[in-house]
PDB file of N, CA, C and O in Angstrom:
ATOM      1  N   LYS A1332     -15.555 -29.276  39.906  1.00 73.00           N
ATOM      2  CA  LYS A1332     -15.681 -27.857  40.136  1.00 73.00           C
ATOM      3  C   LYS A1332     -14.377 -27.117  39.874  1.00 73.00           C
ATOM      4  O   LYS A1332     -14.372 -25.895  39.864  1.00 73.00           O
ATOM      5  N   ASP A1333     -13.295 -27.838  39.658  1.00 84.00           N
ATOM      6  CA  ASP A1333     -12.017 -27.195  39.387  1.00 84.00           C
ATOM      7  C   ASP A1333     -11.791 -26.950  37.900  1.00 84.00           C
ATOM      8  O   ASP A1333     -10.883 -26.226  37.530  1.00 84.00           O
ATOM      9  N   GLU A1334     -12.606 -27.569  37.062  1.00 86.00           N
ATOM     10  CA  GLU A1334     -12.435 -27.419  35.619  1.00 86.00           C
ATOM     11  C   GLU A1334     -13.026 -26.084  35.154  1.00 86.00           C
ATOM     12  O   GLU A1334     -14.138 -25.731  35.533  1.00 86.00           O
ATOM     13  N   PRO A1335     -12.280 -25.329  34.346  1.00 89.00           N
ATOM     14  CA  PRO A1335     -12.790 -24.033  33.888  1.00 89.00           C
ATOM     15  C   PRO A1335     -13.943 -24.208  32.898  1.00 89.00           C
ATOM     16  O   PRO A1335     -14.069 -25.235  32.232  1.00 89.00           O
ATOM     17  N   VAL A1336     -14.777 -23.192  32.814  1.00 88.00           N
ATOM     18  CA  VAL A1336     -15.911 -23.231  31.896  1.00 88.00           C
ATOM     19  C   VAL A1336     -15.424 -23.165  30.449  1.00 88.00           C
ATOM     20  O   VAL A1336     -15.920 -23.868  29.578  1.00 88.00           O
ATOM     21  N   VAL A1337     -14.437 -22.319  30.207  1.00 87.00           N
ATOM     22  CA  VAL A1337     -13.872 -22.169  28.868  1.00 87.00           C
ATOM     23  C   VAL A1337     -12.422 -22.643  28.913  1.00 87.00           C
ATOM     24  O   VAL A1337     -11.592 -22.088  29.632  1.00 87.00           O
ATOM     25  N   LEU A1338     -12.129 -23.667  28.128  1.00 88.00           N
ATOM     26  CA  LEU A1338     -10.777 -24.216  28.084  1.00 88.00           C
ATOM     27  C   LEU A1338      -9.881 -23.353  27.204  1.00 88.00           C
ATOM     28  O   LEU A1338     -10.357 -22.513  26.438  1.00 88.00           O
ATOM     29  N   MET A1339      -8.578 -23.589  27.277  1.00 91.00           N
ATOM     30  CA  MET A1339      -7.625 -22.764  26.534  1.00 91.00           C
ATOM     31  C   MET A1339      -7.855 -22.846  25.033  1.00 91.00           C
ATOM     32  O   MET A1339      -7.823 -21.831  24.336  1.00 91.00           O
ATOM     33  N   TRP A1340      -8.108 -24.024  24.484  1.00 87.00           N
ATOM     34  CA  TRP A1340      -8.310 -24.134  23.042  1.00 87.00           C
ATOM     35  C   TRP A1340      -9.604 -23.440  22.618  1.00 87.00           C
ATOM     36  O   TRP A1340      -9.714 -22.954  21.492  1.00 87.00           O
ATOM     37  N   MET A1341     -10.568 -23.333  23.525  1.00 86.00           N
ATOM     38  CA  MET A1341     -11.788 -22.587  23.220  1.00 86.00           C
ATOM     39  C   MET A1341     -11.497 -21.087  23.156  1.00 86.00           C
ATOM     40  O   MET A1341     -12.028 -20.388  22.301  1.00 86.00           O
ATOM     41  N   TRP A1342     -10.653 -20.606  24.073  1.00 91.00           N
ATOM     42  CA  TRP A1342     -10.254 -19.201  24.046  1.00 91.00           C
ATOM     43  C   TRP A1342      -9.552 -18.870  22.733  1.00 91.00           C
ATOM     44  O   TRP A1342      -9.818 -17.831  22.122  1.00 91.00           O
ATOM     45  N   VAL A1343      -8.643 -19.742  22.317  1.00 91.00           N
ATOM     46  CA  VAL A1343      -7.917 -19.517  21.064  1.00 91.00           C
ATOM     47  C   VAL A1343      -8.887 -19.463  19.897  1.00 91.00           C
ATOM     48  O   VAL A1343      -8.802 -18.578  19.036  1.00 91.00           O
ATOM     49  N   SER A1344      -9.836 -20.375  19.872  1.00 85.00           N
ATOM     50  CA  SER A1344     -10.829 -20.392  18.802  1.00 85.00           C
ATOM     51  C   SER A1344     -11.666 -19.124  18.795  1.00 85.00           C
ATOM     52  O   SER A1344     -11.920 -18.537  17.739  1.00 85.00           O
ATOM     53  N   MET A1345     -12.100 -18.674  19.960  1.00 87.00           N
ATOM     54  CA  MET A1345     -12.925 -17.468  20.040  1.00 87.00           C
ATOM     55  C   MET A1345     -12.148 -16.222  19.614  1.00 87.00           C
ATOM     56  O   MET A1345     -12.668 -15.362  18.895  1.00 87.00           O
ATOM     57  N   VAL A1346     -10.891 -16.118  20.042  1.00 93.00           N
ATOM     58  CA  VAL A1346     -10.071 -14.959  19.682  1.00 93.00           C
ATOM     59  C   VAL A1346      -9.787 -14.950  18.182  1.00 93.00           C
ATOM     60  O   VAL A1346      -9.877 -13.903  17.527  1.00 93.00           O
ATOM     61  N   LEU A1347      -9.471 -16.109  17.625  1.00 91.00           N
ATOM     62  CA  LEU A1347      -9.222 -16.171  16.188  1.00 91.00           C
ATOM     63  C   LEU A1347     -10.475 -15.859  15.381  1.00 91.00           C
ATOM     64  O   LEU A1347     -10.401 -15.161  14.362  1.00 91.00           O
ATOM     65  N   ASN A1348     -11.626 -16.365  15.818  1.00 88.00           N
ATOM     66  CA  ASN A1348     -12.873 -16.033  15.134  1.00 88.00           C
ATOM     67  C   ASN A1348     -13.131 -14.528  15.151  1.00 88.00           C
ATOM     68  O   ASN A1348     -13.513 -13.944  14.137  1.00 88.00           O
ATOM     69  N   GLY A1349     -12.924 -13.907  16.292  1.00 92.00           N
ATOM     70  CA  GLY A1349     -13.119 -12.467  16.399  1.00 92.00           C
ATOM     71  C   GLY A1349     -12.146 -11.675  15.544  1.00 92.00           C
ATOM     72  O   GLY A1349     -12.522 -10.687  14.911  1.00 92.00           O
ATOM     73  N   ALA A1350     -10.888 -12.119  15.511  1.00 95.00           N
ATOM     74  CA  ALA A1350      -9.881 -11.424  14.708  1.00 95.00           C
ATOM     75  C   ALA A1350     -10.187 -11.533  13.223  1.00 95.00           C
ATOM     76  O   ALA A1350     -10.117 -10.534  12.491  1.00 95.00           O
ATOM     77  N   VAL A1351     -10.542 -12.724  12.773  1.00 94.00           N
ATOM     78  CA  VAL A1351     -10.858 -12.914  11.352  1.00 94.00           C
ATOM     79  C   VAL A1351     -12.092 -12.097  10.977  1.00 94.00           C
ATOM     80  O   VAL A1351     -12.112 -11.425   9.942  1.00 94.00           O
ATOM     81  N   LEU A1352     -13.115 -12.126  11.809  1.00 94.00           N
ATOM     82  CA  LEU A1352     -14.329 -11.364  11.530  1.00 94.00           C
ATOM     83  C   LEU A1352     -14.026  -9.866  11.476  1.00 94.00           C
ATOM     84  O   LEU A1352     -14.510  -9.163  10.578  1.00 94.00           O
ATOM     85  N   SER A1353     -13.224  -9.372  12.396  1.00 96.00           N
ATOM     86  CA  SER A1353     -12.866  -7.954  12.402  1.00 96.00           C
ATOM     87  C   SER A1353     -12.123  -7.555  11.140  1.00 96.00           C
ATOM     88  O   SER A1353     -12.437  -6.533  10.516  1.00 96.00           O
ATOM     89  N   ILE A1354     -11.161  -8.353  10.743  1.00 97.00           N
ATOM     90  CA  ILE A1354     -10.389  -8.052   9.535  1.00 97.00           C
ATOM     91  C   ILE A1354     -11.277  -8.062   8.309  1.00 97.00           C
ATOM     92  O   ILE A1354     -11.193  -7.159   7.457  1.00 97.00           O
ATOM     93  N   VAL A1355     -12.148  -9.043   8.197  1.00 96.00           N
ATOM     94  CA  VAL A1355     -13.026  -9.142   7.030  1.00 96.00           C
ATOM     95  C   VAL A1355     -13.978  -7.951   6.964  1.00 96.00           C
ATOM     96  O   VAL A1355     -14.166  -7.351   5.892  1.00 96.00           O
ATOM     97  N   ILE A1356     -14.567  -7.563   8.075  1.00 97.00           N
ATOM     98  CA  ILE A1356     -15.510  -6.447   8.066  1.00 97.00           C
ATOM     99  C   ILE A1356     -14.799  -5.136   7.775  1.00 97.00           C
ATOM    100  O   ILE A1356     -15.323  -4.273   7.047  1.00 97.00           O
ATOM    101  N   ILE A1357     -13.595  -4.951   8.270  1.00 97.00           N
ATOM    102  CA  ILE A1357     -12.820  -3.750   7.947  1.00 97.00           C
ATOM    103  C   ILE A1357     -12.498  -3.713   6.458  1.00 97.00           C
ATOM    104  O   ILE A1357     -12.604  -2.664   5.810  1.00 97.00           O
ATOM    105  N   LEU A1358     -12.134  -4.856   5.883  1.00 97.00           N
ATOM    106  CA  LEU A1358     -11.882  -4.904   4.438  1.00 97.00           C
ATOM    107  C   LEU A1358     -13.150  -4.622   3.641  1.00 97.00           C
ATOM    108  O   LEU A1358     -13.093  -3.925   2.611  1.00 97.00           O
ATOM    109  N   VAL A1359     -14.284  -5.133   4.085  1.00 97.00           N
ATOM    110  CA  VAL A1359     -15.557  -4.838   3.417  1.00 97.00           C
ATOM    111  C   VAL A1359     -15.830  -3.337   3.463  1.00 97.00           C
ATOM    112  O   VAL A1359     -16.257  -2.746   2.466  1.00 97.00           O
ATOM    113  N   TYR A1360     -15.565  -2.697   4.591  1.00 97.00           N
ATOM    114  CA  TYR A1360     -15.786  -1.259   4.714  1.00 97.00           C
ATOM    115  C   TYR A1360     -14.863  -0.480   3.777  1.00 97.00           C
ATOM    116  O   TYR A1360     -15.294   0.483   3.129  1.00 97.00           O
ATOM    117  N   ILE A1361     -13.612  -0.879   3.684  1.00 97.00           N
ATOM    118  CA  ILE A1361     -12.671  -0.198   2.789  1.00 97.00           C
ATOM    119  C   ILE A1361     -13.110  -0.357   1.336  1.00 97.00           C
ATOM    120  O   ILE A1361     -13.085   0.607   0.558  1.00 97.00           O
ATOM    121  N   ILE A1362     -13.536  -1.552   0.961  1.00 97.00           N
ATOM    122  CA  ILE A1362     -14.016  -1.779  -0.406  1.00 97.00           C
ATOM    123  C   ILE A1362     -15.273  -0.960  -0.669  1.00 97.00           C
ATOM    124  O   ILE A1362     -15.445  -0.371  -1.747  1.00 97.00           O
ATOM    125  N   ALA A1363     -16.178  -0.892   0.311  1.00 96.00           N
ATOM    126  CA  ALA A1363     -17.392  -0.091   0.149  1.00 96.00           C
ATOM    127  C   ALA A1363     -17.042   1.394   0.040  1.00 96.00           C
ATOM    128  O   ALA A1363     -17.663   2.124  -0.745  1.00 96.00           O
ATOM    129  N   LEU A1364     -16.064   1.859   0.812  1.00 95.00           N
ATOM    130  CA  LEU A1364     -15.618   3.244   0.681  1.00 95.00           C
ATOM    131  C   LEU A1364     -15.091   3.516  -0.720  1.00 95.00           C
ATOM    132  O   LEU A1364     -15.418   4.539  -1.330  1.00 95.00           O
ATOM    133  N   MET A1365     -14.282   2.606  -1.229  1.00 95.00           N
ATOM    134  CA  MET A1365     -13.738   2.783  -2.572  1.00 95.00           C
ATOM    135  C   MET A1365     -14.854   2.795  -3.615  1.00 95.00           C
ATOM    136  O   MET A1365     -14.787   3.544  -4.589  1.00 95.00           O
ATOM    137  N   HIS A1366     -15.870   2.009  -3.406  1.00 95.00           N
ATOM    138  CA  HIS A1366     -16.971   1.940  -4.363  1.00 95.00           C
ATOM    139  C   HIS A1366     -17.845   3.195  -4.309  1.00 95.00           C
ATOM    140  O   HIS A1366     -18.138   3.794  -5.340  1.00 95.00           O
ATOM    141  N   TYR A1367     -18.268   3.578  -3.118  1.00 95.00           N
ATOM    142  CA  TYR A1367     -19.211   4.683  -2.986  1.00 95.00           C
ATOM    143  C   TYR A1367     -18.549   6.059  -2.972  1.00 95.00           C
ATOM    144  O   TYR A1367     -19.181   7.047  -3.317  1.00 95.00           O
ATOM    145  N   CYS A1368     -17.295   6.130  -2.563  1.00 93.00           N
ATOM    146  CA  CYS A1368     -16.619   7.419  -2.422  1.00 93.00           C
ATOM    147  C   CYS A1368     -15.601   7.664  -3.527  1.00 93.00           C
ATOM    148  O   CYS A1368     -14.545   8.272  -3.295  1.00 93.00           O
ATOM    149  N   ASP A1369     -15.884   7.192  -4.693  1.00 90.00           N
ATOM    150  CA  ASP A1369     -15.060   7.461  -5.881  1.00 90.00           C
ATOM    151  C   ASP A1369     -13.604   7.048  -5.696  1.00 90.00           C
ATOM    152  O   ASP A1369     -12.686   7.763  -6.096  1.00 90.00           O
ATOM    153  N   GLY A1370     -13.385   5.919  -5.065  1.00 92.00           N
ATOM    154  CA  GLY A1370     -12.034   5.391  -4.903  1.00 92.00           C
ATOM    155  C   GLY A1370     -11.261   5.974  -3.737  1.00 92.00           C
ATOM    156  O   GLY A1370     -10.097   5.635  -3.544  1.00 92.00           O
ATOM    157  N   GLN A1371     -11.866   6.840  -2.972  1.00 92.00           N
ATOM    158  CA  GLN A1371     -11.183   7.481  -1.838  1.00 92.00           C
ATOM    159  C   GLN A1371     -11.431   6.682  -0.559  1.00 92.00           C
ATOM    160  O   GLN A1371     -12.532   6.195  -0.328  1.00 92.00           O
ATOM    161  N   ILE A1372     -10.381   6.581   0.273  1.00 92.00           N
ATOM    162  CA  ILE A1372     -10.556   5.924   1.569  1.00 92.00           C
ATOM    163  C   ILE A1372     -10.089   6.807   2.723  1.00 92.00           C
ATOM    164  O   ILE A1372     -10.370   6.504   3.872  1.00 92.00           O
ATOM    165  N   MET A1373      -9.420   7.893   2.408  1.00 93.00           N
ATOM    166  CA  MET A1373      -8.932   8.791   3.454  1.00 93.00           C
ATOM    167  C   MET A1373      -9.979   9.854   3.761  1.00 93.00           C
ATOM    168  O   MET A1373     -10.652  10.364   2.861  1.00 93.00           O
ATOM    169  N   GLN A1374     -10.123  10.208   5.031  1.00 92.00           N
ATOM    170  CA  GLN A1374     -11.179  11.110   5.480  1.00 92.00           C
ATOM    171  C   GLN A1374     -11.096  12.484   4.816  1.00 92.00           C
ATOM    172  O   GLN A1374     -12.120  13.040   4.410  1.00 92.00           O
ATOM    173  N   GLU A1375      -9.902  13.038   4.683  1.00 93.00           N
ATOM    174  CA  GLU A1375      -9.766  14.370   4.095  1.00 93.00           C
ATOM    175  C   GLU A1375     -10.259  14.389   2.653  1.00 93.00           C
ATOM    176  O   GLU A1375     -10.935  15.319   2.221  1.00 93.00           O
ATOM    177  N   ALA A1376      -9.921  13.344   1.899  1.00 94.00           N
ATOM    178  CA  ALA A1376     -10.336  13.276   0.501  1.00 94.00           C
ATOM    179  C   ALA A1376     -11.840  13.038   0.377  1.00 94.00           C
ATOM    180  O   ALA A1376     -12.489  13.586  -0.516  1.00 94.00           O
ATOM    181  N   ILE A1377     -12.394  12.252   1.274  1.00 93.00           N
ATOM    182  CA  ILE A1377     -13.832  11.959   1.227  1.00 93.00           C
ATOM    183  C   ILE A1377     -14.633  13.217   1.564  1.00 93.00           C
ATOM    184  O   ILE A1377     -15.656  13.497   0.937  1.00 93.00           O
ATOM    185  N   MET A1378     -14.158  13.993   2.515  1.00 93.00           N
ATOM    186  CA  MET A1378     -14.897  15.192   2.909  1.00 93.00           C
ATOM    187  C   MET A1378     -14.904  16.259   1.822  1.00 93.00           C
ATOM    188  O   MET A1378     -15.723  17.184   1.867  1.00 93.00           O
ATOM    189  N   ASP A1379     -14.009  16.157   0.845  1.00 94.00           N
ATOM    190  CA  ASP A1379     -14.000  17.088  -0.278  1.00 94.00           C
ATOM    191  C   ASP A1379     -14.997  16.701  -1.357  1.00 94.00           C
ATOM    192  O   ASP A1379     -15.264  17.495  -2.261  1.00 94.00           O
ATOM    193  N   LEU A1380     -15.560  15.495  -1.291  1.00 93.00           N
ATOM    194  CA  LEU A1380     -16.509  15.034  -2.299  1.00 93.00           C
ATOM    195  C   LEU A1380     -17.873  15.694  -2.100  1.00 93.00           C
ATOM    196  O   LEU A1380     -18.272  15.967  -0.976  1.00 93.00           O
ATOM    197  N   PRO A1381     -18.571  15.921  -3.207  1.00 93.00           N
ATOM    198  CA  PRO A1381     -19.943  16.430  -3.044  1.00 93.00           C
ATOM    199  C   PRO A1381     -20.847  15.337  -2.465  1.00 93.00           C
ATOM    200  O   PRO A1381     -20.714  14.166  -2.829  1.00 93.00           O
ATOM    201  N   ASP A1382     -21.726  15.713  -1.560  1.00 93.00           N
ATOM    202  CA  ASP A1382     -22.670  14.795  -0.922  1.00 93.00           C
ATOM    203  C   ASP A1382     -21.948  13.637  -0.214  1.00 93.00           C
ATOM    204  O   ASP A1382     -22.341  12.479  -0.304  1.00 93.00           O
ATOM    205  N   TYR A1383     -20.850  13.977   0.471  1.00 93.00           N
ATOM    206  CA  TYR A1383     -20.048  12.932   1.123  1.00 93.00           C
ATOM    207  C   TYR A1383     -20.797  12.244   2.264  1.00 93.00           C
ATOM    208  O   TYR A1383     -20.521  11.092   2.570  1.00 93.00           O
ATOM    209  N   ASP A1384     -21.743  12.952   2.899  1.00 94.00           N
ATOM    210  CA  ASP A1384     -22.500  12.340   3.997  1.00 94.00           C
ATOM    211  C   ASP A1384     -23.264  11.108   3.532  1.00 94.00           C
ATOM    212  O   ASP A1384     -23.240  10.060   4.188  1.00 94.00           O
ATOM    213  N   SER A1385     -23.932  11.221   2.403  1.00 95.00           N
ATOM    214  CA  SER A1385     -24.712  10.083   1.918  1.00 95.00           C
ATOM    215  C   SER A1385     -23.807   8.953   1.426  1.00 95.00           C
ATOM    216  O   SER A1385     -24.136   7.786   1.580  1.00 95.00           O
ATOM    217  N   LYS A1386     -22.657   9.304   0.866  1.00 95.00           N
ATOM    218  CA  LYS A1386     -21.715   8.274   0.403  1.00 95.00           C
ATOM    219  C   LYS A1386     -21.131   7.506   1.590  1.00 95.00           C
ATOM    220  O   LYS A1386     -21.002   6.283   1.536  1.00 95.00           O
ATOM    221  N   LEU A1387     -20.788   8.225   2.648  1.00 95.00           N
ATOM    222  CA  LEU A1387     -20.289   7.559   3.860  1.00 95.00           C
ATOM    223  C   LEU A1387     -21.367   6.693   4.493  1.00 95.00           C
ATOM    224  O   LEU A1387     -21.091   5.588   4.968  1.00 95.00           O
ATOM    225  N   MET A1388     -22.599   7.182   4.492  1.00 96.00           N
ATOM    226  CA  MET A1388     -23.703   6.413   5.063  1.00 96.00           C
ATOM    227  C   MET A1388     -23.893   5.103   4.291  1.00 96.00           C
ATOM    228  O   MET A1388     -24.104   4.053   4.897  1.00 96.00           O
ATOM    229  N   ASP A1389     -23.778   5.149   2.965  1.00 96.00           N
ATOM    230  CA  ASP A1389     -23.910   3.928   2.172  1.00 96.00           C
ATOM    231  C   ASP A1389     -22.797   2.931   2.487  1.00 96.00           C
ATOM    232  O   ASP A1389     -23.046   1.737   2.640  1.00 96.00           O
ATOM    233  N   ALA A1390     -21.570   3.419   2.592  1.00 96.00           N
ATOM    234  CA  ALA A1390     -20.446   2.524   2.907  1.00 96.00           C
ATOM    235  C   ALA A1390     -20.585   1.924   4.301  1.00 96.00           C
ATOM    236  O   ALA A1390     -20.326   0.731   4.507  1.00 96.00           O
ATOM    237  N   ARG A1391     -21.027   2.712   5.256  1.00 96.00           N
ATOM    238  CA  ARG A1391     -21.226   2.207   6.616  1.00 96.00           C
ATOM    239  C   ARG A1391     -22.363   1.188   6.668  1.00 96.00           C
ATOM    240  O   ARG A1391     -22.294   0.214   7.413  1.00 96.00           O
ATOM    241  N   THR A1392     -23.391   1.430   5.865  1.00 97.00           N
ATOM    242  CA  THR A1392     -24.514   0.494   5.815  1.00 97.00           C
ATOM    243  C   THR A1392     -24.070  -0.849   5.270  1.00 97.00           C
ATOM    244  O   THR A1392     -24.462  -1.906   5.783  1.00 97.00           O
ATOM    245  N   VAL A1393     -23.248  -0.832   4.219  1.00 97.00           N
ATOM    246  CA  VAL A1393     -22.726  -2.083   3.661  1.00 97.00           C
ATOM    247  C   VAL A1393     -21.930  -2.844   4.711  1.00 97.00           C
ATOM    248  O   VAL A1393     -22.103  -4.060   4.883  1.00 97.00           O
ATOM    249  N   ALA A1394     -21.071  -2.151   5.436  1.00 97.00           N
ATOM    250  CA  ALA A1394     -20.258  -2.813   6.464  1.00 97.00           C
ATOM    251  C   ALA A1394     -21.138  -3.362   7.588  1.00 97.00           C
ATOM    252  O   ALA A1394     -20.916  -4.481   8.063  1.00 97.00           O
ATOM    253  N   PHE A1395     -22.142  -2.595   7.998  1.00 98.00           N
ATOM    254  CA  PHE A1395     -23.011  -3.053   9.085  1.00 98.00           C
ATOM    255  C   PHE A1395     -23.833  -4.263   8.661  1.00 98.00           C
ATOM    256  O   PHE A1395     -23.958  -5.231   9.427  1.00 98.00           O
ATOM    257  N   ILE A1396     -24.383  -4.237   7.458  1.00 98.00           N
ATOM    258  CA  ILE A1396     -25.157  -5.389   6.979  1.00 98.00           C
ATOM    259  C   ILE A1396     -24.259  -6.619   6.861  1.00 98.00           C
ATOM    260  O   ILE A1396     -24.677  -7.735   7.196  1.00 98.00           O
ATOM    261  N   SER A1397     -23.040  -6.433   6.416  1.00 97.00           N
ATOM    262  CA  SER A1397     -22.092  -7.555   6.342  1.00 97.00           C
ATOM    263  C   SER A1397     -21.807  -8.119   7.727  1.00 97.00           C
ATOM    264  O   SER A1397     -21.739  -9.343   7.902  1.00 97.00           O
ATOM    265  N   LEU A1398     -21.660  -7.247   8.706  1.00 97.00           N
ATOM    266  CA  LEU A1398     -21.428  -7.699  10.076  1.00 97.00           C
ATOM    267  C   LEU A1398     -22.626  -8.476  10.617  1.00 97.00           C
ATOM    268  O   LEU A1398     -22.463  -9.527  11.242  1.00 97.00           O
ATOM    269  N   VAL A1399     -23.821  -7.982  10.353  1.00 97.00           N
ATOM    270  CA  VAL A1399     -25.022  -8.663  10.834  1.00 97.00           C
ATOM    271  C   VAL A1399     -25.138 -10.045  10.204  1.00 97.00           C
ATOM    272  O   VAL A1399     -25.412 -11.040  10.897  1.00 97.00           O
ATOM    273  N   TRP A1400     -24.939 -10.141   8.903  1.00 96.00           N
ATOM    274  CA  TRP A1400     -25.002 -11.449   8.236  1.00 96.00           C
ATOM    275  C   TRP A1400     -23.925 -12.390   8.765  1.00 96.00           C
ATOM    276  O   TRP A1400     -24.180 -13.581   9.005  1.00 96.00           O
ATOM    277  N   ALA A1401     -22.714 -11.875   8.951  1.00 93.00           N
ATOM    278  CA  ALA A1401     -21.626 -12.715   9.450  1.00 93.00           C
ATOM    279  C   ALA A1401     -21.927 -13.216  10.864  1.00 93.00           C
ATOM    280  O   ALA A1401     -21.663 -14.383  11.185  1.00 93.00           O
ATOM    281  N   GLU A1402     -22.492 -12.363  11.706  1.00 91.00           N
ATOM    282  CA  GLU A1402     -22.832 -12.784  13.068  1.00 91.00           C
ATOM    283  C   GLU A1402     -23.964 -13.807  13.071  1.00 91.00           C
ATOM    284  O   GLU A1402     -23.979 -14.721  13.884  1.00 91.00           O
ATOM    285  N   ASN A1403     -24.924 -13.643  12.168  1.00 90.00           N
ATOM    286  CA  ASN A1403     -25.997 -14.644  12.072  1.00 90.00           C
ATOM    287  C   ASN A1403     -25.459 -16.001  11.649  1.00 90.00           C
ATOM    288  O   ASN A1403     -25.832 -17.038  12.205  1.00 90.00           O
ATOM    289  N   ILE A1404     -24.575 -16.013  10.688  1.00 86.00           N
ATOM    290  CA  ILE A1404     -23.966 -17.281  10.244  1.00 86.00           C
ATOM    291  C   ILE A1404     -23.108 -17.869  11.353  1.00 86.00           C
ATOM    292  O   ILE A1404     -23.143 -19.070  11.625  1.00 86.00           O
ATOM    293  N   ARG A1405     -22.346 -17.004  12.034  1.00 84.00           N
ATOM    294  CA  ARG A1405     -21.488 -17.484  13.122  1.00 84.00           C
ATOM    295  C   ARG A1405     -22.314 -18.051  14.274  1.00 84.00           C
ATOM    296  O   ARG A1405     -21.905 -19.007  14.937  1.00 84.00           O
ATOM    297  N   ALA A1406     -23.479 -17.490  14.504  1.00 83.00           N
ATOM    298  CA  ALA A1406     -24.334 -17.997  15.576  1.00 83.00           C
ATOM    299  C   ALA A1406     -24.757 -19.439  15.300  1.00 83.00           C
ATOM    300  O   ALA A1406     -24.800 -20.264  16.216  1.00 83.00           O
ATOM    301  N   TYR A1407     -25.068 -19.753  14.066  1.00 80.00           N
ATOM    302  CA  TYR A1407     -25.427 -21.124  13.731  1.00 80.00           C
ATOM    303  C   TYR A1407     -24.219 -22.057  13.811  1.00 80.00           C
ATOM    304  O   TYR A1407     -24.348 -23.209  14.220  1.00 80.00           O
ATOM    305  N   CYS A1408     -23.053 -21.555  13.425  1.00 77.00           N
ATOM    306  CA  CYS A1408     -21.851 -22.395  13.456  1.00 77.00           C
ATOM    307  C   CYS A1408     -21.298 -22.556  14.869  1.00 77.00           C
ATOM    308  O   CYS A1408     -20.552 -23.492  15.135  1.00 77.00           O
ATOM    309  N   SER A1409     -21.648 -21.671  15.782  1.00 75.00           N
ATOM    310  CA  SER A1409     -21.094 -21.700  17.142  1.00 75.00           C
ATOM    311  C   SER A1409     -21.838 -22.635  18.077  1.00 75.00           C
ATOM    312  O   SER A1409     -21.539 -22.685  19.263  1.00 75.00           O
ATOM    313  N   ARG A1410     -22.771 -23.370  17.567  1.00 73.00           N
ATOM    314  CA  ARG A1410     -23.522 -24.272  18.446  1.00 73.00           C
ATOM    315  C   ARG A1410     -22.641 -25.373  19.000  1.00 73.00           C
ATOM    316  O   ARG A1410     -22.931 -25.946  20.038  1.00 73.00           O
ATOM    317  N   SER A1411     -21.536 -25.665  18.306  1.00 72.00           N
ATOM    318  CA  SER A1411     -20.619 -26.695  18.763  1.00 72.00           C
ATOM    319  C   SER A1411     -19.225 -26.380  18.230  1.00 72.00           C
ATOM    320  O   SER A1411     -19.076 -25.826  17.141  1.00 72.00           O
ATOM    321  N   PHE A1412     -18.204 -26.743  18.985  1.00 68.00           N
ATOM    322  CA  PHE A1412     -16.837 -26.518  18.520  1.00 68.00           C
ATOM    323  C   PHE A1412     -16.398 -27.558  17.502  1.00 68.00           C
ATOM    324  O   PHE A1412     -15.487 -27.311  16.720  1.00 68.00           O
ATOM    325  N   ASN A1413     -17.036 -28.734  17.499  1.00 71.00           N
ATOM    326  CA  ASN A1413     -16.574 -29.782  16.582  1.00 71.00           C
ATOM    327  C   ASN A1413     -17.650 -30.238  15.600  1.00 71.00           C
ATOM    328  O   ASN A1413     -17.399 -31.125  14.793  1.00 71.00           O
ATOM    329  N   LYS A1414     -18.857 -29.699  15.664  1.00 70.00           N
ATOM    330  CA  LYS A1414     -19.906 -30.058  14.715  1.00 70.00           C
ATOM    331  C   LYS A1414     -20.418 -28.790  14.042  1.00 70.00           C
ATOM    332  O   LYS A1414     -21.174 -28.020  14.643  1.00 70.00           O
ATOM    333  N   PRO A1415     -19.970 -28.515  12.826  1.00 66.00           N
ATOM    334  CA  PRO A1415     -20.434 -27.308  12.150  1.00 66.00           C
ATOM    335  C   PRO A1415     -21.913 -27.388  11.769  1.00 66.00           C
ATOM    336  O   PRO A1415     -22.612 -28.347  12.118  1.00 66.00           O
ATOM    337  N   ILE A1416     -22.366 -26.436  11.006  1.00 63.00           N
ATOM    338  CA  ILE A1416     -23.783 -26.308  10.684  1.00 63.00           C
ATOM    339  C   ILE A1416     -24.310 -27.500   9.894  1.00 63.00           C
ATOM    340  O   ILE A1416     -25.483 -27.839   9.981  1.00 63.00           O
ATOM    341  N   TRP A1417     -23.500 -28.143   9.121  1.00 59.00           N
ATOM    342  CA  TRP A1417     -23.975 -29.274   8.310  1.00 59.00           C
ATOM    343  C   TRP A1417     -23.840 -30.514   9.077  1.00 59.00           C
ATOM    344  O   TRP A1417     -23.561 -31.342   9.470  1.00 59.00           O
TER     345      TRP A1417
END
């Protein structure tokens, strides 16, 4: 009863997984912004574009779908710390 539920190396693994996932999804969003918003990533420049609402919606959709797929894959890989999906 004195042993913790989550050990220190598990905490490190969880934090690193979250950090890597966050960085990747932010990069996907920036790339999607560059693709859909004519190479612009700054809010002021994007708001000057015609139909910027739909362009932002497309970039956000790409980032959200990427996050959903990444979480689905991570869910299968998280079944064990030492036995991956294969």
